[in-house]
Coordinates of C-alpha atoms in Angstrom, one line a residue:
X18 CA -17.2 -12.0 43.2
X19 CA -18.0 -15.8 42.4
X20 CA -21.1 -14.8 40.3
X21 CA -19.6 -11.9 38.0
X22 CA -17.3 -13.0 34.6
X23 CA -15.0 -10.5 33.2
X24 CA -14.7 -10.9 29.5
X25 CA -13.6 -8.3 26.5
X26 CA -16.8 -6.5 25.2
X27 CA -14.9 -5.0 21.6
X28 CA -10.7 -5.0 21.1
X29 CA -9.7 -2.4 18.5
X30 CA -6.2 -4.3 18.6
X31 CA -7.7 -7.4 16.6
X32 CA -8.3 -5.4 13.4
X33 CA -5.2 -3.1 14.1
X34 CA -2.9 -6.2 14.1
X35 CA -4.4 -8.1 11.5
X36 CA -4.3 -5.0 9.1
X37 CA -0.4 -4.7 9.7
X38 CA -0.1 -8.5 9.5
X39 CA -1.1 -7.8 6.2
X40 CA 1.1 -5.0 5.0
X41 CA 3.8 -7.2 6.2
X42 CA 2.5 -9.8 4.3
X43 CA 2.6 -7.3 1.3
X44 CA 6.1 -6.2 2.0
X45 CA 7.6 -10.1 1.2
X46 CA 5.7 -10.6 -1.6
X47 CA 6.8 -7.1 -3.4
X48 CA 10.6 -7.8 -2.2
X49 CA 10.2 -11.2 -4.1
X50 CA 8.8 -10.1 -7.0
X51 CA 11.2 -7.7 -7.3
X52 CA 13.9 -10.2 -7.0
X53 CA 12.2 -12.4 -9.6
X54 CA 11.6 -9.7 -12.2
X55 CA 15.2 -8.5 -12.0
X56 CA 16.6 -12.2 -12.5
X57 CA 13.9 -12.2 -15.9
X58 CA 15.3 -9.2 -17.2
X59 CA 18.8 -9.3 -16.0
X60 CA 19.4 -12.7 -16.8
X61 CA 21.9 -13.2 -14.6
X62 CA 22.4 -13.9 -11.0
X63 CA 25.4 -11.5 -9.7
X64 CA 23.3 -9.0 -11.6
X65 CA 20.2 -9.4 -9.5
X66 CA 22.0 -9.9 -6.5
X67 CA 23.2 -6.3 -6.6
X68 CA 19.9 -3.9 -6.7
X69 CA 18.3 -6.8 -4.5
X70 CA 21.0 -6.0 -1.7
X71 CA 20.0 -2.7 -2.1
X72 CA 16.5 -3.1 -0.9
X73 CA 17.1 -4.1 2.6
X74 CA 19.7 -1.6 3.0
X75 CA 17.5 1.3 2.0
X76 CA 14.3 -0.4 4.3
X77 CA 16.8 -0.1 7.5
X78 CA 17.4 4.1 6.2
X79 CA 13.9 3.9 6.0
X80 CA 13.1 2.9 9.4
X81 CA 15.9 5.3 10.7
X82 CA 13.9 8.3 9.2
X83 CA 10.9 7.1 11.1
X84 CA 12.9 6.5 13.8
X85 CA 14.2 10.3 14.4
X86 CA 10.6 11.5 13.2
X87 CA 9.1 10.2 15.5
X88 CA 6.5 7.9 13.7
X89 CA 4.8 4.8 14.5
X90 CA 4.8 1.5 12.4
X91 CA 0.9 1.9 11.3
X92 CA -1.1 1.1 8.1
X93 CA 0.2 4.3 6.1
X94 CA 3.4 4.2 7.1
X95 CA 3.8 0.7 6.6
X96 CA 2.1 1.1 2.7
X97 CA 4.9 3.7 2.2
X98 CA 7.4 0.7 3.0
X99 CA 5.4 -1.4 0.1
X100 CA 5.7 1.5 -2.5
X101 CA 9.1 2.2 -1.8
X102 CA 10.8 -1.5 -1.9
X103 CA 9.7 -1.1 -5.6
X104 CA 10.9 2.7 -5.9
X105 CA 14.9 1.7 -4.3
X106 CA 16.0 -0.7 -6.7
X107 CA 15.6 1.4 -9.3
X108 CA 18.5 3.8 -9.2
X109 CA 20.2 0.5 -8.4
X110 CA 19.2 -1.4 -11.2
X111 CA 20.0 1.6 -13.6
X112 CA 23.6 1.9 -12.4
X113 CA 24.2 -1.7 -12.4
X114 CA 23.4 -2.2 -15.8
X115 CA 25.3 1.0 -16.8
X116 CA 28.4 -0.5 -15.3
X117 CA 27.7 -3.9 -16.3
X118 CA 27.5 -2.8 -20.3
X119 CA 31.0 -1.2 -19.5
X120 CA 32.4 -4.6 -18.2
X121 CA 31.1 -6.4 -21.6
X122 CA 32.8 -3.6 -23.8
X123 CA 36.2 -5.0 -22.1
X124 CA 36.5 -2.7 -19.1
X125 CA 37.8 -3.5 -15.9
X126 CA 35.2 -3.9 -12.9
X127 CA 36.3 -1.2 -10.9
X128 CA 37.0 1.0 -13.9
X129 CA 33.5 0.1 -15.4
X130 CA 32.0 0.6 -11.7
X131 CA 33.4 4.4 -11.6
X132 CA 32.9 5.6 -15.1
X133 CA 29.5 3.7 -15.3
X134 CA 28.4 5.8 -12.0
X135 CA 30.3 8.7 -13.2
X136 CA 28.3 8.9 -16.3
X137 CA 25.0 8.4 -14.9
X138 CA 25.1 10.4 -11.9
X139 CA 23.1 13.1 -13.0
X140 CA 20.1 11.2 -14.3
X141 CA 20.1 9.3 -11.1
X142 CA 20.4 12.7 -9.1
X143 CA 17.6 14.7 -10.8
X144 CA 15.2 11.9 -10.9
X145 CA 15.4 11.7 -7.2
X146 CA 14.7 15.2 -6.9
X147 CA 11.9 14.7 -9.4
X148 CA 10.5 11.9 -7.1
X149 CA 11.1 14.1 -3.8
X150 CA 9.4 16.8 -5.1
X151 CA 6.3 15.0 -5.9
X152 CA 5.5 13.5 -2.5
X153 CA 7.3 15.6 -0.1
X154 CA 4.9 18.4 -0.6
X155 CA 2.7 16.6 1.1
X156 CA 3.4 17.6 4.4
X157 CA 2.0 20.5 3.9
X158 CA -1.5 19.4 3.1
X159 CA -3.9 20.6 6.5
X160 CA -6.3 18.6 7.5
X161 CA -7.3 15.3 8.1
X162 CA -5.4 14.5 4.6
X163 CA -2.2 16.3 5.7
X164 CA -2.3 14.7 9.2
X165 CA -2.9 11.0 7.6
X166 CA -0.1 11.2 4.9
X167 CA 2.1 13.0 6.2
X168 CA 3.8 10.0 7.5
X169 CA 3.0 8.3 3.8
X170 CA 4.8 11.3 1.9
X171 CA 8.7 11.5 4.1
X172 CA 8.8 7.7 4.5
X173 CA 8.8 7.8 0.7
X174 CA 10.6 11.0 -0.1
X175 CA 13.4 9.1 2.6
X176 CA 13.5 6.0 0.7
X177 CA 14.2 7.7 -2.4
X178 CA 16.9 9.9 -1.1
X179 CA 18.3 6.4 0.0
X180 CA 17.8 4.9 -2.4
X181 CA 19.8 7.6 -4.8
X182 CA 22.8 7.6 -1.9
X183 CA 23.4 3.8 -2.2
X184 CA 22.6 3.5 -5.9
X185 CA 25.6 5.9 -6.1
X186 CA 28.2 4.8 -3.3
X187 CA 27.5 0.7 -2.6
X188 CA 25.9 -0.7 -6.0
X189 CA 29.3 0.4 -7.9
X190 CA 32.0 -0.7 -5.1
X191 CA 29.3 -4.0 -4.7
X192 CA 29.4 -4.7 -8.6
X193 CA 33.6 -3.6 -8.8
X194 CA 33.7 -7.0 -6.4
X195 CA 30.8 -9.1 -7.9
X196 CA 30.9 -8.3 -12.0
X197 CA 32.8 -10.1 -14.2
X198 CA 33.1 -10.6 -17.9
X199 CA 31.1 -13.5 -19.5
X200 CA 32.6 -15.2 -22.0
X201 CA 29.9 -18.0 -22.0
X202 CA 25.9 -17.3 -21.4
X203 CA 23.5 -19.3 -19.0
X204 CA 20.9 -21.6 -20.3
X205 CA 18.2 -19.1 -19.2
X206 CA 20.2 -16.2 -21.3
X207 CA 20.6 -18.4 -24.6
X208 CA 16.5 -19.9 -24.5
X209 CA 15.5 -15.8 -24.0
X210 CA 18.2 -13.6 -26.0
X211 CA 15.9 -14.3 -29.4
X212 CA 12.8 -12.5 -27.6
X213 CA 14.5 -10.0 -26.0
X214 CA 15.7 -9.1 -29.5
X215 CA 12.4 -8.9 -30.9
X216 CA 11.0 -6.4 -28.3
X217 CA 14.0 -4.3 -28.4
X218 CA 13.6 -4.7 -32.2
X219 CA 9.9 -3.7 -31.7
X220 CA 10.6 -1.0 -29.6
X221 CA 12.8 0.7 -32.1
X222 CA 10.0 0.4 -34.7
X223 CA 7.6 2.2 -32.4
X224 CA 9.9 4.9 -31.2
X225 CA 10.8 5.6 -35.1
X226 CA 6.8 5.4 -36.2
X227 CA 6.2 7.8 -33.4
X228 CA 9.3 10.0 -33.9
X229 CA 8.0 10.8 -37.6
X230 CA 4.7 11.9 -36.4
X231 CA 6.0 14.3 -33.2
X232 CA 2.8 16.5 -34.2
X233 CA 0.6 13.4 -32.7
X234 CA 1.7 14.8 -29.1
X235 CA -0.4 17.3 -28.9
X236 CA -3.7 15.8 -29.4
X237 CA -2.5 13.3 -27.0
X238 CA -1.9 15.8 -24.2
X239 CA -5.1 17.5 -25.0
X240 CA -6.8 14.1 -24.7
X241 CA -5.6 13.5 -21.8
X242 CA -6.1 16.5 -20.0
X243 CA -9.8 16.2 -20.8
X244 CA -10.1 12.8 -19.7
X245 CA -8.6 13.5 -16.4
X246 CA -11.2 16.5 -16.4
X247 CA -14.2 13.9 -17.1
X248 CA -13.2 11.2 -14.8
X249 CA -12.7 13.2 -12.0
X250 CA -16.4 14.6 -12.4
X251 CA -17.8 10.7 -13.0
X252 CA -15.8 9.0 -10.1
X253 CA -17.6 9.1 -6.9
X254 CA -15.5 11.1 -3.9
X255 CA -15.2 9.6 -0.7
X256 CA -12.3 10.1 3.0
X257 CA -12.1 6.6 2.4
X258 CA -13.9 3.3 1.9
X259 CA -15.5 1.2 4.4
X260 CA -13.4 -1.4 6.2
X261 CA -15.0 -4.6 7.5
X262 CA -13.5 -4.4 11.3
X263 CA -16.1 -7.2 12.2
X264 CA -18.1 -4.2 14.3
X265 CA -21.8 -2.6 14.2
X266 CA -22.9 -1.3 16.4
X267 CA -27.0 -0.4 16.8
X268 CA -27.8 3.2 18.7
X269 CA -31.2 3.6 20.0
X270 CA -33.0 7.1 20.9
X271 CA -35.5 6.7 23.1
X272 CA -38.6 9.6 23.3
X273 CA -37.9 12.6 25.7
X274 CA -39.2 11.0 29.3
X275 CA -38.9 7.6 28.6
X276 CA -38.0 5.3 31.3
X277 CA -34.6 3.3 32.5
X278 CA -37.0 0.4 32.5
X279 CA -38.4 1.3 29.1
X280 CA -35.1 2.2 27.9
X281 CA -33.8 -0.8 28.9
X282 CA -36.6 -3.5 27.5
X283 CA -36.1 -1.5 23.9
X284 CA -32.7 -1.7 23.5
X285 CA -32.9 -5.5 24.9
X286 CA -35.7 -6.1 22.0
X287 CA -33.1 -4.4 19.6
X288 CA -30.4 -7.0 20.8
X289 CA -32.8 -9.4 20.1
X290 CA -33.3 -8.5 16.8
X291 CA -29.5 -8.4 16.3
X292 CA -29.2 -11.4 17.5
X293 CA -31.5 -13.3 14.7
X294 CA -30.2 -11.5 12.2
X295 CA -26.5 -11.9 12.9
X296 CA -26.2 -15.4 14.5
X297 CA -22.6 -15.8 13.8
X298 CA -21.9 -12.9 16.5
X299 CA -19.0 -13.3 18.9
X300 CA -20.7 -10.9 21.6
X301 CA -23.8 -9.2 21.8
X302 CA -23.0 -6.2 24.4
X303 CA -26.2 -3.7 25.8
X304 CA -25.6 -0.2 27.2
X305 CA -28.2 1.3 29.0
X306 CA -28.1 5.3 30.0
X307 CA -30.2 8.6 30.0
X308 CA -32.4 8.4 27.0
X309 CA -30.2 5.9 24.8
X310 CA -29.4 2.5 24.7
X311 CA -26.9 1.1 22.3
X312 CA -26.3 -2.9 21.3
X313 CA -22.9 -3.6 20.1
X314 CA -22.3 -6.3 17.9
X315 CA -18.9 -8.0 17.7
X316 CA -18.9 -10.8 14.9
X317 CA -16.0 -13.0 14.0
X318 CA -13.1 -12.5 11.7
X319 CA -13.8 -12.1 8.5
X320 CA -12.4 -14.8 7.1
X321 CA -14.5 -17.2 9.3
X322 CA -18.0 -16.1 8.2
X323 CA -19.8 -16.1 4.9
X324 CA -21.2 -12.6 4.6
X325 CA -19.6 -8.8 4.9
X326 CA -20.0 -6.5 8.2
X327 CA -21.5 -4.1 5.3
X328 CA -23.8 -7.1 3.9
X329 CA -24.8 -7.4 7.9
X330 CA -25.8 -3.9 8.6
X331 CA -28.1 -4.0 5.4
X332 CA -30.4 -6.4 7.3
X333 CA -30.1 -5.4 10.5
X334 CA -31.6 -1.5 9.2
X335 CA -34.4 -2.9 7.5
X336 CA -34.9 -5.0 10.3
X337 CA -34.9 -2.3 12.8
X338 CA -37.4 0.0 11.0
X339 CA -40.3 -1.8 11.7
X340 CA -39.8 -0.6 15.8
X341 CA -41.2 2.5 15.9
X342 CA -41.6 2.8 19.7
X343 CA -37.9 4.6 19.6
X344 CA -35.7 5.3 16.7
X345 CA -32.8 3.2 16.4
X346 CA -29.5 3.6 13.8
X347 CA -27.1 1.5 12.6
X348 CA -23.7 2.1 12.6
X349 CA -20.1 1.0 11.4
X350 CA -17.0 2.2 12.8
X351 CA -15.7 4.9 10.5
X352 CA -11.9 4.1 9.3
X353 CA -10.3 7.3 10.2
X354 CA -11.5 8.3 13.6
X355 CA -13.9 7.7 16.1
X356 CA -11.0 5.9 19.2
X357 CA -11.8 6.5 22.4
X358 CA -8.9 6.2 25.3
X359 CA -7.5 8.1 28.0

């Protein structure tokens, strides 16, 4: 009819979307510094170019595995992607420089390439096992844990197994093609060779100081161990914290016998309430039924308002308290749970 608008009273996409905007977001800016970090270190840009090839070539196995698994592309799935573009170069970036210290030493790139990988195959091997074995277990966890990383812990353990493949079959044919020797250094090599010196210098200092005192080890470790002990105890233990999904949502229980009519001018004192304490609302949306009413409060991004959803629903409960005809809660949506659909 003429007389009745149809609008969208809450949209569980907006926060949904926004959240994997984000991790996106986080995805570029991890493959980048990468990229730049490599280039400081490696000093060289054929160098860099290698492990950085690497990265979306192990991201495309990586959405394969989710692929035949059956996954979605979803917050924890998604973070597994962030960790892992830092976890795929580095197989690469160890073979690389392997091969690229053979090339120096007056080897031939494609000799350099398979002795380099040759010789390091093993490390690279049983630190990828290492690395599988720490998060694959996961999937056994049961639970609401197990259920929410599952996903988390064979996006990762695929990534790494990768990442070990094409650290060990295209890095070296990439760097028998893209290596050669330098008989003249780069600007950026000469200005940083003298530092680099100095912490490798420094380094060798340490690991000698340290080496001459191996009994230091132990206290360490027990040190440790006990701190690990003590923290767990102090840190507060929580599913996980509150996100700000620009949602609260006020539930009213009315006395046994009440009234639809009294239900209903309660609740719409409630929403009145709401409403002077959260003017920057989107949508103010009452629900009247058998012996509850609930106002639900949609506010704006939260980017586009000065205080938190959390700062919000501290007002609007010591607000509420002061009705005592009916007993009224207020509530954020939890991040785990609580969809409805059908």
């Amino acid at each position: 009819p003429e007389d009745v608008k149809l609008d969208f009273a809450f949209d569980n996409t907006r926060f949904i979307r926004a959240s994997i905007a984000e991790v996106q977001t986080t995805v570029v800016i991890a493959f980048l510094l990468v990229i730049l970090v490599i280039f400081v270190f490696l000093r060289d840009w054929r160098i860099t170019l290698i492990p950085t090839l690497v990265i979306p070539i192990s991201l495309i196995g990586i959405f394969f595995v989710m692929y035949l698994a059956g996954f979605s592309i979803n917050v924890l799935s998604m973070l597994a992607v962030v960790l892992a573009v830092g976890l795929v170069v580095d197989d690469a970036i160890v073979v690389t420089e392997n091969i690229y210290k053979k090339v120096e030493q007056g080897m031939s790139p494609r000799k350099a390439s398979i002795e380099g990988s040759k010789e390091i195959f093993f490390a690279i091997i049983s630190t990828t096992i290492t690395l599988v074995a720490i998060f694959f277990p996961i999937v056994f966890l049961e639970g609401m844990t197990g259920r929410l990383f599952r996903e988390f812990s064979i996006v990762i353990a695929g990534a790494v197994t990768i990442s070990a493949f094409v650290a060990l079959s295209f890095v070296p044919m990439l760097s028998s093609k893209m290596l050669k020797p330098k008989t003249k250094r780069g600007k950026w090599h000469e200005k940083t060779e003298a530092y680099f010196d100095k912490f490798n210098l420094f380094y060798e200092q340490m690991l000698q100081r340290f080496l001459a005192r191996k009994w230091l080890i132990f206290p360490i470790i027990i040190f440790t161990a006990l701190l690990i002990v003590v923290l767990w105890e102090i840190i507060p233990a929580e599913m996980a914290p509150l996100e700000d999904r620009s949602q609260i949502v006020l539930r009213t229980s009315v006395p046994e016998g009440a009234t639809f009519e009294f239900t209903r001018d309660y609740t719409t004192r409630i929403s009145e309430i709401a409403d002077s304490v959260a003017p920057e609302r989107v949508s103010n949306l009452n629900i009247i039924r058998s012996g509850m009413g609930t106002v639900r409060l949609t506010l704006p991004d939260i980017d586009q308002r000065e205080r938190t959803q959390m700062e919000i629903a501290d007002e609007l409960s010591k607000a509420v308290r002061n009705e005592t005809a009916a007993r009224t809660f207020v509530q954020q949506q939890p991040t785990f749970g609580g969809r409805r659909g059908g």
